[in-house]
Amino acid sequence: MFHLRTCAAKLRPLTASQTVKTFSQNRPAAARTFGQIRCYTAPVAAEPFLSGTSSNYVEEMYYAWLENPKSVHKSWDIFFRNTNAGAPPGTAYQSPLPLSPGSLSAVARAGPLVEAQPNVDKLVEDHLAVQSLIRAYQIRGHHVAQLDPLGILDADLDSSVPADIISSTDKLGFYGLDESDLDKVFHLPTTTFIGGQESALPLREIIRRLEMAYCQHIGVEFMFINDLEQCQWIRQKFETPGVMQFTNEEKRTLLARLVRSTRFEEFLQRKWSSEKRFGLEGCEVLIPALKTIIDKSSENGVDYVIMGMPHRGRLNVLANVIRKELEQIFCQFDSKLEAADEGSGDVKYHLGMYHRRINRVTDRNITLSLVANPSHLEAADPVVMGKTKAEQFYCGDTEGKKVMSILLHGDAAFAGQGIVYETFHLSDLPSYTTHGTVHVVVNNQIGFTTDPRMARSSPYPTDVARVVNAPIFHVNSDDPEAVMYVCKVAAEWRSTFHKDVVVDLVCYRRNGHNEMDEPMFTQPLMYKQIRKQKPVLQKYAELLVSQGVVNQPEYEEEISKYDKICEEAFARSKDEKILHIKHWLDSPWPGFFTLDGQPRSMTCPSTGLTEDILTHIGNVASSVPVEDFTIHGGLSRILKTRGELVKNRTVDWALAEYMAFGSLLKEGIHIRLSGQDVERGTFSHRHHVLHDQNVDKRTCIPMNHLWPNQAPYTVCNSSLSEYGVLGFELGFAMASPNALVLWEAQFGDFHNTAQCIIDQFICPGQAKWVRQNGIVLLLPHGMEGMGPEHSSARPERFLQMCNDDPDVLPDLKEANFDINQLYDCNWVVVNCSTPGNFFHVLRRQILLPFRKPLIIFTPKSLLRHPEARSNFDEMLPGTHFQRVIPEDGPAAQNPGNVKRLLFCTGKEEISKYDKICEEAFARSKDEKILHIKHWLDSPWPGFFTLDGQPRSMTCPSTGLTEDILTHIGNVASSVPVEDFTIHGGLSRILKTRGELVKNRTVDWALAEYMAFGSLLKEGIHIRLSGQDVERGTFSHRHHVLHDQNVDKRTCIPMNHLWPNQAPYTVCNSSLSEYGVLGFELGFAMASPNALVLWEAQFGDFHNTAQCIIDQFICPGQAKWVRQNGIVLLLPHGMEGMGPEHSSARPERFLQMCNDDPDVLPDLKEANFDINQLYDCNWVVVNCSTPGNFFHVLRRQILLPFRKPLIIFTPKSLLRHPEARSNFDEMLPGTHFQRVIPEDGPAAQNPGNVKRLLFCTGKVYYDLTRERKARDMVEQVAITRIEQLSPFPFDLLLQEVQKYPSAELAWCQEEHKNQGYYDYVKPRLRTTISRAKPVWYAGRDPAAAPATGNKKTHLTELQRLLDTAFDLDAFKNFS
Ligand SMILES: Cc1ncc(C[n+]2csc(CCOP(=O)(O)OP(=O)(O)O)c2C)c(N)n1
């Protein structure tokens, strides 16, 4: 879209003589009042005292009043106020008071009366019109600013010009003005600075200056800000004429920075042309932009900048902003680089950095830290904020003058991810504010393959920032000087107001999402334009050469100087043999470890305390340590009870926590406890903040009155965000090992809305990023009849993620066994049954010589349970945390008589609370039957029988006739509309598809096509939604074709399959998993006759929607009798992509299946397989062939009931030449194979088979390749489990029985505590009545889902294969 340029361009420029000397010229420089502009609307002529001759005088009065109401006589003030307030004609005037000296001076200033102006109303109206015109530009000027460097898009997604912006002279009519008014001079209101030294200008010039300020390459969005002073500040920065001037020196620095940014990407492209690097091309200006923000902030006193950023341009930022040595970066491209220390080696796009250096512009010290980040976009936002807050806290920077944060964002992620909003809402909370973050958006107007129109509903991607009144500066990134200017203003804004600000760099992405990706498939016209686009460096260099600021040889010299730096670093990088991940630490903890990074000891002192200390803390905890402070009567009673406990040398839960905290504070350890309602405690047991009942907002925190010179205690009720707040506290805990940072969930189950922080940072943080962290999670947990919503913190999930091996007994005699175990683990999980033990574990957390996250399941009823008390004796010096509390009753006296040893953890069985529940239950007995079905929100009329049963318990064949397969195949490989030009690369893809169809074969994409296409024929609506699903993340699907010649013309062949077919909806979603999965679940609720699928970009991203999975999809039917047939497609597989992209966490889905691993169902039951499906809570499959994928999709609809279906989908198999299925596998009579048995030579002579390997999914292809290479096709059989849950006991029993002499082994690529093993092993053992062991061949347990080091990945894979085919591998264990 090309905006109509506004009329000022057509108007004559203002000449010197036109700067008219007006009546107002002699007035003193405006003492601007910043008051709201009042509208002078009353018909003035109706006032009795107004006549032609006085109107000039009135006009003068009016102007004087506008500028300062006090400068005119009170009577005039009242008059203007009244008219302004809409007083009817004749009523605004009130008799003047006697003239005061002040008003006389106003009269005097009016000077001699000049020729009468007949129409004072018109004059006033025109002035008001001009005022609203100015205001219109201030509010809406950005909508017409030229922000898109490509000149074809609208940054605000709207091509229209607002009615009140003067895009042609006829639009003056909107204001009651016309062309003849253009040369009239208007007085300027106090709310504009366009006049500079002038206080009046001709209209023509007013419009021109407004255009210059608001409609060029900068679009300023700020008029929503409630604070007038801040608005004025911004207006002054952007409106003052000539404000955007740069010295030649500044221009040369800018050019040099652009050279570095541009040439760095070019260098990488030259050296590693087939490597992904998520280059910055199209937004090279980011580097000078960040440097400007840092320079300006440094000038204003900042000496520590903490940054968080996503993939785009990360390497460039590391190299040119943080100044990581180039060789350290270049060597990361060497896949053979070995890791010297622990850590995933997935360095390039994820690891952080910490660097202290001199800022060359300000000559001051500056420390820069880039926080390590996972692939989950925006997840690092709150972490950066938390770290910033901590650094501010530790250096006493209470106003954020020394430490600040900069967050970088992509446009799609900024708009899509809810965590952005949650983080903004922390920005002004007293215990969370970092006093302003500068946000920089790399707004390349695309998210992977998705257009902004499909990715957000707001005009700009930045609108989320408006909720906190942050100004937003949109800027065309092809104008480097404009960019520098807004960056300077942004930095000044932060240092002036200490509030967030957003710089929106409107740019483009020169290549595909990564350098391997073809963007023309989906954005043909945009990319045609991009191909023509001159790089910004070239443009700017030409400009400076033309201005004589530099000459061509100087420019070329600058380039070759930097190229040489790169080349030399490249040569040096070849010497780097070993990767020191520790060099990539974002938060070193100086002094905590030895110089070579080891703990200073491997012991932990006693965590006990002297009686004195316990008593002192207990006394403070049960008192009000300030004068004249009235607490609530109920609280007095609570404190009194506490006091009695202390007297009796006992503690309950709250007191135990008090003692732990209070004693650590004495030892100089800062404690920070944050979470929803933590100050009082969700269960009203804590009361760490006392509230004066008489004085509003007067509070007292006794914990801060414990000791002289104690460390401070921060306890803070948080906002209602788990994701944001847990991320923040994690960041806080990162900054120093000498603080105990705790996050408490309101109930434990709410942790899943922060699942991403747990999965991506807390659990694997050390393994991925060599970064220890001692954060503590307090998760209230316990089955107390509170229902599914409040009972469980899901301990199983935390335990499954522990990195220890269940099958390996460690050396129990090792010195310091317990401490070593702690040192080796990824996190510590505890569930205390006594307050004393809770006290000890909290103290141990700090007294340990290293840091590990600590997950504590905390009780609810035990908080008040009379037996859940500990004696001081359990907490005295010499005592410590008891990992196991042994039996100490009579059974322990006569252990020989004991018949059964019960193990348990946490809450004891019989509690007072249980009794309360029993009583309530007894009362509820009058209600005889609860018909939950009466509470159904979406009945599916006709789908079930009248009594809600399935209409059958069978499923027809899911096969199709050859005709149907061929027809769908043909459409899938063609363009079914006329005159439609597709991309050449896509033509080749479709041609290959056509050949597959001719050969009666399908690959993954075709199999999906056939499943969808055939269901559409049968009247089933299909809806596929998710990020970039139209093309497919792996560019394999291509369900939407894009005409290469006509903008936005698309074709969906799937909708051209059959006459009267059901419609197919395929839609790229916004970058929100939580929102979109929830939406699709809702869509699937409405009717059972639609196949609704949500695809994750990569399977691991499902955890930002964990709440939808945990609360709705998994237990929906059990909780709400509501079936749902939603399908989740989760790309999964270990392909050396690193920890961020490998795993969809199958173990988590399998762990949530409701079948019992120890119970063998009745295998002879009729329709066993269908009954199993009917009984399960969801179905989990991992197909190894396209044909089976086709069948399971069709089965989903042909089943007579609905269950959620979780499919782990492959990545490399999409193009694997062996991952093909023949039409024969899809013909009528065929069906989904829950198990695919061995069908090679081993199956011919099953008696000879020595080993039966079970596996699922892609690893099958690795196994068969290896088996062939080792010539073991006779000895080893491979059986694929395609439907993991419900577990195909029946078919697997047949398999095992077929190979009587075979050892059984489970093979998986995933780490041992992940994948399928924990689910499959006990069920396989149940199948065979535990007659044989089920061995394991695969990776060891781990905290992170994969290594990021290619070499390690391949070594691990080979080890897996070696174990699988070494027939002696398990000998030693038998
Ligand atoms: C939470 C999350 N969901 C999905 C993805 C997959 N993903 C990677 S990049 C990308 C597009 C990002 O677009 P944008 O934010 O505009 O940044 P750009 O790549 O254009 O710089 C997506 C969806 C992700 N990394 N994180």
Coordinates of N, CA and C and ligand atoms in Angstrom, one line a residue, residues 311-312 375-377 410-414 417 442 444 446-448 509 513 1027-1028 1071 1073 1097 1101 1104, ligand 1:
H311 N 16.4 -15.9 18.9 CA 17.4 -16.4 17.9 C 17.9 -15.4 16.9
R312 N 16.9 -14.5 16.5 CA 17.3 -13.6 15.3 C 18.4 -12.7 15.7
S375 N 14.5 -22.3 23.5 CA 13.9 -22.0 22.2 C 12.5 -21.4 22.4
H376 N 11.9 -21.6 23.6 CA 10.6 -21.1 23.8 C 10.6 -19.6 23.8
L377 N 10.1 -19.0 22.8 CA 10.2 -17.6 22.6 C 9.5 -16.9 23.8
G410 N 10.8 -10.8 18.8 CA 10.3 -10.9 17.4 C 8.9 -10.4 17.4
D411 N 8.4 -9.9 16.2 CA 7.1 -9.3 16.2 C 6.0 -10.4 16.5
A412 N 6.1 -11.6 15.9 CA 5.1 -12.6 16.1 C 5.1 -13.0 17.6
A413 N 6.2 -13.2 18.1 CA 6.3 -13.7 19.5 C 5.8 -12.7 20.5
F414 N 6.2 -11.4 20.2 CA 5.8 -10.4 21.1 C 4.3 -10.3 21.2
Q417 N 2.8 -14.5 22.5 CA 3.0 -15.2 23.8 C 2.5 -14.4 25.0
V442 N 12.4 -6.7 16.8 CA 12.8 -6.9 15.5 C 11.6 -7.2 14.7
N444 N 10.1 -7.9 11.7 CA 10.4 -8.1 10.3 C 9.1 -8.5 9.5
I446 N 6.9 -10.7 9.7 CA 6.6 -12.1 9.4 C 7.0 -13.0 10.6
G447 N 6.3 -14.0 10.8 CA 6.7 -15.0 11.8 C 6.8 -16.4 11.2
F448 N 8.1 -16.8 10.9 CA 8.3 -18.0 10.1 C 7.7 -18.0 8.7
R509 N 12.9 -9.4 6.6 CA 13.8 -10.6 6.8 C 14.3 -11.0 5.4
H513 N 13.1 -18.1 7.2 CA 13.1 -18.1 8.6 C 14.5 -18.4 9.1
Q1027 N 1.0 -23.2 14.5 CA 2.0 -22.3 13.9 C 2.5 -22.9 12.6
D1028 N 2.3 -22.1 11.5 CA 2.8 -22.5 10.2 C 2.4 -23.8 9.6
L1071 N 1.3 -16.9 17.5 CA 2.3 -17.6 18.2 C 2.0 -17.8 19.7
E1073 N 0.7 -21.0 22.1 CA 0.2 -22.4 22.2 C -1.0 -22.5 23.2
Q1097 N 4.6 -26.5 16.8 CA 5.8 -26.3 15.8 C 6.8 -27.3 16.1
F1101 N 7.1 -27.5 22.5 CA 6.3 -26.2 22.8 C 5.0 -26.5 23.5
T1104 N 3.9 -24.8 27.0 CA 3.3 -23.5 27.3 C 1.8 -23.6 27.2
Ligands
LIG1 C1 6.9 -20.7 22.5 C2 7.4 -21.0 21.1 N1 6.5 -21.4 20.2 C3 6.9 -21.7 18.9 C4 8.2 -21.5 18.5 C5 8.6 -21.9 17.1 N2 9.1 -20.7 16.4 C6 10.4 -20.4 16.3 S1 10.7 -19.0 15.5 C7 9.0 -18.7 15.2 C8 8.6 -17.5 14.5 C9 9.0 -16.3 15.3 O1 8.6 -15.1 14.6 P1 9.0 -13.7 15.2 O2 8.7 -13.6 16.6 O3 8.3 -12.7 14.4 O4 10.6 -13.7 15.0 P2 11.4 -13.8 13.7 O5 11.8 -15.2 13.6 O6 10.6 -13.3 12.6 O7 12.6 -12.9 13.9 C10 8.3 -19.8 15.8 C11 6.8 -19.8 15.8 C12 9.1 -21.1 19.5 N3 10.4 -21.0 19.3 N4 8.6 -20.8 20.8

